[in-house]
Tab-separated table of C-alpha atoms and ligand atoms in Angstrom:
chain	number	residue	atom	x	y	z
A	29	MET	CA	83.392	181.074	158.642
A	30	ASN	CA	80.612	182.718	156.680
A	31	ALA	CA	77.200	183.058	158.260
A	32	PRO	CA	74.990	180.174	157.092
A	33	ALA	CA	72.686	181.000	154.194
A	34	PRO	CA	68.976	181.047	155.165
A	35	SER	CA	68.492	177.836	153.177
A	36	ALA	CA	71.483	175.705	152.225
A	37	SER	CA	71.462	172.088	151.148
A	38	LEU	CA	74.075	169.772	152.611
A	39	PRO	CA	76.851	168.839	150.151
A	40	GLY	CA	75.925	165.602	148.360
A	41	HIS	CA	72.364	165.770	149.761
A	42	PRO	CA	70.437	168.197	147.575
A	43	PHE	CA	67.095	167.478	149.250
A	44	VAL	CA	68.411	167.807	152.820
A	45	HIS	CA	68.911	171.418	153.774
A	46	ARG	CA	68.935	173.924	156.605
A	47	ARG	CA	66.307	176.615	156.782
A	48	GLN	CA	67.029	179.154	159.542
A	49	GLY	CA	69.431	176.571	160.914
A	50	GLU	CA	66.795	173.800	161.184
A	51	LEU	CA	67.399	170.624	159.181
A	52	HIS	CA	64.663	169.842	156.632
A	53	ILE	CA	63.970	167.159	154.045
A	54	GLU	CA	62.213	168.823	151.126
A	55	GLY	CA	59.626	171.116	152.777
A	56	VAL	CA	59.380	169.294	156.117
A	57	PRO	CA	61.333	170.179	159.294
A	58	LEU	CA	62.842	166.940	160.591
A	59	ALA	CA	62.368	167.939	164.244
A	60	SER	CA	58.600	167.943	163.706
A	61	LEU	CA	58.745	164.350	162.416
A	62	ALA	CA	60.886	163.188	165.350
A	63	GLU	CA	58.400	164.771	167.741
A	64	ARG	CA	55.377	163.251	166.022
A	65	HIS	CA	56.691	159.720	165.366
A	66	GLY	CA	59.496	159.283	167.910
A	67	THR	CA	63.044	158.070	167.267
A	68	PRO	CA	64.879	156.258	165.798
A	69	LEU	CA	63.039	157.300	162.645
A	70	PHE	CA	63.957	156.880	158.991
A	71	VAL	CA	62.869	159.725	156.722
A	72	TYR	CA	63.107	159.533	152.933
A	73	SER	CA	62.754	162.173	150.232
A	74	LYS	CA	60.667	161.068	147.280
A	75	ALA	CA	62.108	163.881	145.154
A	76	ALA	CA	65.652	162.664	145.904
A	77	MET	CA	64.782	159.149	144.706
A	78	LEU	CA	63.156	160.452	141.543
A	79	ALA	CA	66.094	162.793	140.864
A	80	ALA	CA	68.524	159.883	141.181
A	81	LEU	CA	66.367	157.836	138.809
A	82	ALA	CA	66.182	160.759	136.366
A	83	ALA	CA	69.998	160.858	136.154
A	84	TYR	CA	69.986	157.295	134.770
A	85	GLU	CA	67.037	158.066	132.499
A	86	ARG	CA	68.918	161.056	131.047
A	87	GLY	CA	71.869	158.777	130.372
A	88	PHE	CA	69.613	156.367	128.449
A	89	ALA	CA	67.525	158.945	126.573
A	90	GLY	CA	66.660	157.633	123.114
A	91	ARG	CA	67.839	154.091	123.949
A	92	LYS	CA	66.121	150.796	124.556
A	93	ALA	CA	66.789	150.532	128.275
A	94	ARG	CA	65.208	149.276	131.481
A	95	ILE	CA	66.094	150.293	135.010
A	96	CYS	CA	65.478	147.527	137.550
A	97	TYR	CA	65.748	148.909	141.083
A	98	ALA	CA	67.865	146.491	143.179
A	99	MET	CA	65.394	146.445	146.015
A	100	LYS	CA	67.572	144.801	148.631
A	101	ALA	CA	68.945	148.341	149.170
A	102	ASN	CA	65.580	149.374	150.619
A	103	SER	CA	62.581	147.109	150.232
A	104	SER	CA	59.977	149.059	152.215
A	105	LEU	CA	56.656	149.024	150.364
A	106	GLY	CA	56.299	152.817	150.272
A	107	VAL	CA	59.733	153.089	148.639
A	108	LEU	CA	58.989	150.326	146.112
A	109	GLN	CA	55.754	152.093	145.216
A	110	VAL	CA	57.691	155.229	144.196
A	111	PHE	CA	59.794	153.204	141.744
A	112	ALA	CA	56.882	151.065	140.521
A	113	ARG	CA	54.895	154.207	139.699
A	114	ALA	CA	57.931	155.633	137.906
A	115	GLY	CA	57.864	152.570	135.621
A	116	CYS	CA	60.914	150.775	137.004
A	117	GLY	CA	61.460	147.067	137.016
A	118	PHE	CA	62.990	145.375	140.063
A	119	ASP	CA	66.057	143.253	140.675
A	120	ILE	CA	65.170	140.718	143.370
A	121	VAL	CA	67.216	138.189	145.307
A	122	SER	CA	64.469	136.151	147.000
A	123	ALA	CA	60.853	135.098	146.556
A	124	GLY	CA	60.028	137.284	149.555
A	125	GLU	CA	61.214	140.323	147.613
A	126	LEU	CA	58.986	139.272	144.714
A	127	GLU	CA	55.955	139.244	147.039
A	128	ARG	CA	56.894	142.791	148.070
A	129	VAL	CA	57.044	143.913	144.421
A	130	ILE	CA	53.526	142.589	143.859
A	131	ALA	CA	52.247	144.143	147.107
A	132	ALA	CA	53.694	147.518	146.049
A	133	GLY	CA	51.984	147.424	142.648
A	134	GLY	CA	55.077	146.488	140.619
A	135	ASP	CA	54.995	144.614	137.341
A	136	ALA	CA	56.272	141.009	137.628
A	137	SER	CA	57.198	140.922	133.948
A	138	LYS	CA	59.823	143.611	134.666
A	139	VAL	CA	61.418	141.605	137.485
A	140	ILE	CA	64.825	139.983	137.213
A	141	PHE	CA	65.813	137.388	139.777
A	142	SER	CA	69.474	137.422	140.879
A	143	GLY	CA	71.295	135.504	143.615
A	144	VAL	CA	73.471	132.412	143.950
A	145	GLY	CA	71.056	130.278	145.975
A	146	LYS	CA	67.566	130.303	144.494
A	147	THR	CA	65.527	127.347	145.735
A	148	ALA	CA	63.302	125.249	143.468
A	149	GLN	CA	60.327	126.629	145.377
A	150	GLU	CA	61.428	130.210	144.675
A	151	MET	CA	61.908	129.369	140.994
A	152	ARG	CA	58.381	127.927	140.811
A	153	ARG	CA	56.809	130.948	142.490
A	154	ALA	CA	58.697	133.317	140.174
A	155	MET	CA	57.537	131.422	137.092
A	156	GLU	CA	53.974	131.323	138.400
A	157	LEU	CA	54.001	135.127	138.685
A	158	GLY	CA	55.631	135.501	135.257
A	159	ILE	CA	58.906	137.281	136.044
A	160	GLY	CA	60.975	138.758	133.213
A	161	CYS	CA	64.247	136.864	133.597
A	162	PHE	CA	66.360	134.688	135.863
A	163	ASN	CA	69.969	135.797	136.280
A	164	VAL	CA	71.569	132.380	136.672
A	165	GLU	CA	74.799	132.226	138.648
A	166	SER	CA	76.089	128.660	138.186
A	167	GLN	CA	75.795	125.564	135.999
A	168	ALA	CA	74.100	123.659	138.829
A	169	GLU	CA	71.470	126.393	139.144
A	170	LEU	CA	70.910	126.330	135.380
A	171	GLU	CA	70.214	122.597	135.527
A	172	ARG	CA	67.825	123.031	138.456
A	173	LEU	CA	65.941	125.819	136.652
A	174	SER	CA	65.663	123.634	133.538
A	175	GLN	CA	64.065	120.862	135.646
A	176	VAL	CA	61.670	123.222	137.419
A	177	ALA	CA	60.549	124.941	134.213
A	178	SER	CA	60.143	121.619	132.385
A	179	SER	CA	58.056	120.191	135.220
A	180	LEU	CA	55.747	123.206	134.905
A	181	GLY	CA	55.642	122.836	131.115
A	182	GLN	CA	57.030	126.363	130.815
A	183	SER	CA	60.079	128.048	129.407
A	184	ALA	CA	62.183	130.175	131.767
A	185	LYS	CA	63.921	133.226	130.360
A	186	VAL	CA	67.554	133.218	131.428
A	187	SER	CA	70.587	135.385	131.361
A	188	ILE	CA	73.821	134.160	132.840
A	189	ARG	CA	75.675	136.246	135.337
A	190	VAL	CA	79.283	136.341	134.337
A	191	ASN	CA	82.124	137.183	136.631
A	192	PRO	CA	84.350	139.507	134.612
A	193	ASN	CA	87.216	139.270	137.124
A	194	VAL	CA	87.799	143.009	137.521
A	195	ASP	CA	88.677	144.717	140.791
A	196	PRO	CA	86.063	147.367	141.584
A	197	GLN	CA	88.324	148.842	144.309
A	198	THR	CA	85.716	148.895	147.012
A	199	HIS	CA	85.299	147.161	150.402
A	200	PRO	CA	86.020	143.391	150.077
A	201	TYR	CA	82.555	142.450	151.408
A	202	ILE	CA	80.842	144.420	148.650
A	203	SER	CA	83.095	143.532	145.729
A	204	THR	CA	81.528	140.753	143.691
A	205	GLY	CA	83.272	140.653	140.321
A	206	LEU	CA	86.579	139.040	141.286
A	207	LYS	CA	87.535	135.451	140.526
A	208	ASP	CA	87.379	134.348	144.147
A	209	ASN	CA	83.910	135.781	144.827
A	210	LYS	CA	80.987	133.379	145.020
A	211	PHE	CA	79.069	135.292	142.338
A	212	GLY	CA	78.555	134.505	138.687
A	213	VAL	CA	80.070	132.089	136.200
A	214	ALA	CA	83.821	132.416	135.608
A	215	HIS	CA	84.736	134.299	132.455
A	216	GLU	CA	86.460	131.284	130.936
A	217	ASP	CA	83.464	128.979	131.564
A	218	THR	CA	80.861	131.357	130.193
A	219	LEU	CA	80.636	130.152	126.585
A	220	ARG	CA	80.346	126.517	127.666
A	221	VAL	CA	77.533	127.349	130.120
A	222	TYR	CA	75.669	129.307	127.407
A	223	GLN	CA	75.946	126.330	125.074
A	224	LEU	CA	74.520	124.128	127.793
A	225	ALA	CA	71.691	126.639	128.406
A	226	ALA	CA	70.837	126.600	124.707
A	227	ARG	CA	70.549	122.779	124.786
A	228	LEU	CA	68.691	122.226	128.053
A	229	PRO	CA	64.886	121.915	127.930
A	230	GLY	CA	62.693	124.581	129.496
A	231	LEU	CA	65.140	127.430	129.037
A	232	GLN	CA	65.164	130.401	126.707
A	233	VAL	CA	68.427	132.350	126.603
A	234	VAL	CA	67.672	136.077	126.463
A	235	GLY	CA	70.632	137.979	127.845
A	236	ILE	CA	73.879	138.340	129.697
A	237	ASP	CA	74.373	139.861	133.130
A	238	CYS	CA	77.195	141.143	135.284
A	239	HIS	CA	77.440	143.066	138.556
A	240	ILE	CA	80.929	143.838	139.801
A	241	GLY	CA	80.347	145.235	143.273
A	242	SER	CA	78.938	148.085	145.277
A	243	GLN	CA	79.886	151.634	146.294
A	244	ILE	CA	82.133	151.904	143.228
A	245	THR	CA	83.421	155.452	142.913
A	246	GLN	CA	85.566	155.131	139.780
A	247	THR	CA	84.720	154.739	136.113
A	248	ALA	CA	87.627	152.486	135.121
A	249	PRO	CA	86.359	149.192	136.654
A	250	TYR	CA	83.053	149.637	134.807
A	251	LEU	CA	84.797	150.259	131.496
A	252	ASP	CA	86.993	147.192	131.987
A	253	ALA	CA	83.986	145.067	132.884
A	254	MET	CA	82.048	146.336	129.864
A	255	ASP	CA	84.916	145.421	127.536
A	256	ARG	CA	85.063	141.936	128.996
A	257	VAL	CA	81.302	141.453	128.825
A	258	LEU	CA	81.243	142.591	125.189
A	259	ASP	CA	84.041	140.095	124.403
A	260	LEU	CA	81.744	137.391	125.770
A	261	VAL	CA	78.681	138.696	123.922
A	262	GLU	CA	80.608	138.417	120.684
A	263	ALA	CA	81.882	134.910	121.462
A	264	ILE	CA	78.389	133.707	122.451
A	265	GLU	CA	76.760	135.165	119.346
A	266	ALA	CA	79.506	133.736	117.150
A	267	ALA	CA	78.505	130.332	118.558
A	268	GLY	CA	74.975	130.930	117.238
A	269	ILE	CA	73.259	131.978	120.475
A	270	ALA	CA	71.494	135.330	120.087
A	271	LEU	CA	71.353	137.720	123.041
A	272	GLN	CA	68.580	140.291	123.326
A	273	HIS	CA	69.824	142.195	126.328
A	274	ILE	CA	72.910	143.222	128.241
A	275	ASP	CA	72.297	143.675	131.975
A	276	PHE	CA	75.158	145.635	133.478
A	277	GLY	CA	74.203	145.363	137.148
A	278	GLY	CA	74.400	148.163	139.699
A	279	GLY	CA	77.064	149.267	142.099
A	280	LEU	CA	77.473	152.974	141.455
A	281	GLY	CA	78.640	154.616	144.675
A	282	ILE	CA	77.237	157.615	146.525
A	283	ASP	CA	78.811	160.476	148.458
A	284	TYR	CA	79.066	159.333	152.090
A	285	ALA	CA	82.112	161.349	153.102
A	286	GLY	CA	83.218	163.514	150.221
A	287	ASP	CA	83.313	160.506	147.858
A	288	THR	CA	83.108	161.577	144.237
A	289	PRO	CA	81.497	158.815	142.163
A	290	PRO	CA	80.736	159.666	138.540
A	291	ALA	CA	77.225	160.954	137.862
A	292	ALA	CA	74.970	158.228	136.446
A	293	ASP	CA	74.478	160.013	133.117
A	294	ALA	CA	78.192	160.778	132.704
A	295	LEU	CA	79.135	157.166	133.467
A	296	TRP	CA	76.625	155.871	130.948
A	297	ARG	CA	77.801	158.274	128.264
A	298	GLU	CA	81.173	156.535	128.447
A	299	LEU	CA	79.767	153.012	128.640
A	300	LEU	CA	77.379	153.609	125.740
A	301	GLY	CA	80.363	154.840	123.731
A	302	ARG	CA	81.912	151.369	124.131
A	303	ILE	CA	78.663	149.609	123.285
A	304	ASP	CA	78.108	151.695	120.154
A	305	ALA	CA	81.710	151.401	119.001
A	306	ARG	CA	81.403	147.618	119.078
A	307	GLY	CA	78.073	147.567	117.254
A	308	HIS	CA	75.735	146.467	120.056
A	309	SER	CA	73.441	149.521	120.170
A	310	GLY	CA	70.453	147.423	119.106
A	311	LYS	CA	70.349	145.408	122.316
A	312	LEU	CA	68.106	146.201	125.260
A	313	LEU	CA	70.210	147.625	128.072
A	314	MET	CA	69.272	146.754	131.608
A	315	ILE	CA	70.790	148.011	134.843
A	316	GLU	CA	70.194	147.151	138.491
A	317	PRO	CA	71.067	150.173	140.634
A	318	GLY	CA	70.247	150.033	144.341
A	319	ARG	CA	72.300	152.292	146.595
A	320	SER	CA	72.602	155.116	144.058
A	321	LEU	CA	68.788	155.417	143.825
A	322	VAL	CA	67.990	155.560	147.543
A	323	GLY	CA	71.148	155.976	149.651
A	324	ASN	CA	71.261	159.740	149.869
A	325	ALA	CA	67.471	160.055	149.835
A	326	GLY	CA	67.243	158.938	153.465
A	327	VAL	CA	68.283	160.022	156.950
A	328	CYS	CA	67.870	158.339	160.328
A	329	LEU	CA	66.839	160.603	163.199
A	330	THR	CA	68.060	159.701	166.649
A	331	GLU	CA	67.932	161.284	170.106
A	332	VAL	CA	70.953	161.817	172.328
A	333	LEU	CA	70.226	159.825	175.483
A	334	TYR	CA	73.380	160.334	177.559
A	335	LEU	CA	76.811	161.893	177.331
A	336	LYS	CA	79.499	159.817	178.987
A	337	PRO	CA	82.877	161.542	179.237
A	338	GLY	CA	85.923	159.322	179.722
A	339	GLU	CA	89.648	159.590	180.207
A	340	HIS	CA	90.491	158.659	176.617
A	341	LYS	CA	87.144	158.736	174.885
A	342	ASN	CA	83.850	160.521	175.221
A	343	PHE	CA	80.714	158.641	174.313
A	344	CYS	CA	77.536	160.117	172.925
A	345	ILE	CA	74.902	157.444	173.536
A	346	VAL	CA	71.941	157.694	171.170
A	347	ASP	CA	68.724	155.727	170.770
A	348	ALA	CA	69.594	154.315	167.314
A	349	ALA	CA	71.917	151.320	167.200
A	350	MET	CA	73.609	148.699	165.048
A	351	ASN	CA	70.288	146.907	164.642
A	352	ASP	CA	68.936	150.030	162.881
A	353	LEU	CA	72.128	151.147	161.108
A	354	PRO	CA	74.272	148.032	160.601
A	355	ARG	CA	76.758	149.436	158.079
A	356	PRO	CA	79.360	150.862	160.525
A	357	ALA	CA	79.486	147.590	162.511
A	358	MET	CA	79.496	145.425	159.365
A	359	TYR	CA	81.763	147.331	156.986
A	360	GLN	CA	83.345	150.041	159.160
A	361	ALA	CA	81.243	152.346	157.014
A	362	TYR	CA	81.131	156.094	157.507
A	363	HIS	CA	77.876	158.010	157.863
A	364	GLN	CA	77.834	161.762	158.488
A	365	ILE	CA	76.083	162.660	161.734
A	366	VAL	CA	74.702	166.191	162.113
A	367	PRO	CA	72.484	167.939	164.674
A	368	LEU	CA	68.944	168.895	163.661
A	369	SER	CA	69.436	172.269	165.388
A	370	PRO	CA	73.108	173.183	165.756
A	371	ARG	CA	74.212	174.796	169.031
A	372	GLU	CA	76.649	177.684	169.286
A	373	GLY	CA	80.214	177.071	170.336
A	374	PRO	CA	82.980	174.559	169.818
A	375	GLY	CA	82.192	170.857	169.986
A	376	ILE	CA	84.108	168.002	171.554
A	377	ASN	CA	85.026	164.624	170.112
A	378	TYR	CA	82.647	161.759	170.731
A	379	ASP	CA	82.190	158.207	169.643
A	380	VAL	CA	78.497	158.041	168.786
A	381	VAL	CA	77.217	154.686	170.030
A	382	GLY	CA	73.911	152.882	170.463
A	383	PRO	CA	72.392	150.999	173.398
A	384	VAL	CA	73.104	147.474	172.071
A	385	CYS	CA	75.308	145.291	174.251
A	386	GLU	CA	78.243	144.940	171.815
A	387	SER	CA	81.376	147.031	171.443
A	388	GLY	CA	80.738	146.874	167.691
A	389	ASP	CA	77.627	148.973	168.244
A	390	TRP	CA	78.902	152.331	167.080
A	391	LEU	CA	77.510	154.718	164.472
A	392	GLY	CA	80.410	157.157	164.177
A	393	ARG	CA	83.859	157.530	165.703
A	394	ASP	CA	85.672	160.704	166.724
A	395	ARG	CA	82.879	163.048	165.729
A	396	ASN	CA	83.130	166.656	166.726
A	397	LEU	CA	79.727	167.519	168.166
A	398	GLN	CA	78.285	170.241	170.360
A	399	VAL	CA	75.372	168.338	171.924
A	400	GLN	CA	73.387	167.837	175.107
A	401	SER	CA	71.175	165.033	176.264
A	402	GLY	CA	67.792	165.318	174.513
A	403	ASP	CA	69.244	166.799	171.310
A	404	MET	CA	68.272	165.263	167.988
A	405	LEU	CA	70.817	164.074	165.452
A	406	ALA	CA	70.453	162.983	161.835
A	407	VAL	CA	72.545	160.116	160.496
A	408	LEU	CA	72.876	160.901	156.780
A	409	SER	CA	72.981	158.610	153.737
A	410	ALA	CA	70.700	156.170	155.550
A	411	GLY	CA	68.378	155.337	152.649
A	412	ALA	CA	70.236	152.230	151.441
A	413	TYR	CA	71.251	149.062	153.285
A	414	CYS	CA	69.976	150.337	156.639
A	415	MET	CA	66.286	149.532	157.175
A	416	SER	CA	66.528	146.581	154.784
A	417	MET	CA	69.329	145.137	156.957
A	418	ALA	CA	67.757	146.103	160.281
A	419	SER	CA	67.317	143.371	162.871
A	420	ASN	CA	65.573	142.798	166.172
A	421	TYR	CA	68.816	142.167	168.057
A	422	ASN	CA	68.345	142.941	171.755
A	423	THR	CA	64.566	142.693	171.064
A	424	ARG	CA	64.656	146.206	169.725
A	425	GLY	CA	61.675	146.949	167.513
A	426	ARG	CA	62.542	148.131	164.045
A	427	ALA	CA	62.206	151.883	163.520
A	428	ALA	CA	59.291	153.695	161.890
A	429	GLU	CA	59.665	155.160	158.389
A	430	VAL	CA	58.311	158.329	156.813
A	431	LEU	CA	58.246	159.272	153.134
A	432	VAL	CA	58.347	163.014	152.481
A	433	ASP	CA	56.826	164.416	149.307
A	434	GLY	CA	57.116	168.204	149.163
A	435	GLU	CA	55.347	169.583	152.250
A	436	GLN	CA	53.699	166.249	153.023
A	437	ALA	CA	54.962	163.447	155.226
A	438	HIS	CA	53.491	159.943	154.975
A	439	LEU	CA	54.107	157.287	157.615
A	440	ILE	CA	55.043	154.211	155.527
A	441	ARG	CA	55.961	151.878	158.414
A	442	ARG	CA	54.814	152.069	161.989
A	443	ARG	CA	57.280	151.377	164.765
A	444	GLU	CA	57.554	147.705	165.624
A	445	GLY	CA	56.531	146.752	169.164
A	446	ALA	CA	57.481	143.813	171.361
A	447	ALA	CA	54.196	142.027	170.517
A	448	ASP	CA	55.003	142.293	166.771
A	449	GLN	CA	58.304	140.615	167.447
A	450	MET	CA	56.841	137.749	169.454
A	451	GLN	CA	53.847	136.972	167.249
A	452	ASN	CA	55.342	133.867	165.590
A	453	GLU	CA	56.726	132.383	168.784
A	454	SER	CA	55.116	129.999	171.240
A	455	LEU	CA	55.761	128.519	174.626
A	456	VAL	CA	55.941	124.747	174.942
A	457	GLN	CA	52.646	123.464	176.349
A	458	ASP	CA	53.070	120.690	178.918
B	4	PLP	C1	73.123	144.319	145.365
B	4	PLP	C2	73.000	144.108	143.918
B	4	PLP	C3	72.756	145.200	143.072
B	4	PLP	C4	72.704	146.624	143.555
B	4	PLP	O1	73.919	147.087	144.022
B	4	PLP	P1	74.080	148.608	144.478
B	4	PLP	O2	75.472	148.718	144.882
B	4	PLP	O3	73.129	148.825	145.605
B	4	PLP	O4	73.734	149.450	143.286
B	4	PLP	C5	72.562	144.936	141.735
B	4	PLP	N1	72.605	143.671	141.246
B	4	PLP	C6	72.836	142.614	142.035
B	4	PLP	C7	72.873	141.264	141.439
B	4	PLP	C8	73.038	142.793	143.386
B	4	PLP	O5	73.283	141.736	144.163
């Protein structure tokens, strides 16, 4: 092997690099953050988020387009603020997320509200704050929204989420555009539901929406979905219902383990080719990327607590767990795990596991590591669907979070304590 370069970024993680062997995010050594704030600790690179956003913006240069960050990927206020300041809209899936957008300085008029189970109360709150559009996922929801808007004497802007019935070839739990998924209106019902939307009071049809899944690493499913959405656009407009925008969802994958998803600008070059060829260039294009904007901008730092050798398996027990990093337990997902300061010599194979009392509490299996108790590890690609899915299982406080900007590190969430967790609970008084 060649001697490591004095500063080399990790493949797929351009803002995570080693300087004299020590792992850094942008200009900040990660070991210094672990020492200052403790572990487990999430650390995000602002430059990585903005670079990921810029790739989409390059793809849309000269077009009418809006990027709505799908904030369920990471809804921490300090992260939302980065995207709000960059002019993004937000794709939300609950009224709670809308309150976060407002708290982070986002613009409600650039918010689109997705999700199959919006309550009447959530609809009212969203209309009160003046959101941009509801992505409606069923006929029953459309009828409910019509009632809510009418009762407020307002008109709700709607786009209908269609299910294009294409296989995105990703994990079944994160594929959403197949017939048997709970999401969207079936392709064959779409025109009828649009005609109903055009008739119902309190609704203003503005667009069409689709989102076929997540961690998609191929171009073909997107092209198929685009063709099917454009078929519907043409059928809907032929029926006399004008559409101002096409919202093409999110779902672009990231490099977790040598995955090679298309670059955002390259993907959109191809998709825009389809849109132009079919004469729809005049419409506003909206997208809802989540993972691809934040996933590889974040790492989770964790300390090795104990090494536990066994007859068949060796365990490396760390202080981060499935409550902090739920993706391995939930989707058998792979995250790279690397030492902050590599040691000399050959490693041995470990299952990297957390302290939670569940056999499902593992972060990585069969990882070759040269580590000792007290060493610090970084779990990579931890910017998306980690903190936003974190729980208090085992009464573990949620981790702290730091946003790095060049040489500066800002604490954007303090570590949760036991008192924080118990604050809404009470004993029965008798
Ligand atoms: C989750 C979700 C997204 C974002 O998906 P990513 O894979 O994170 O890009 C976009 N739109 C909707 C409706 C979603 O539910």
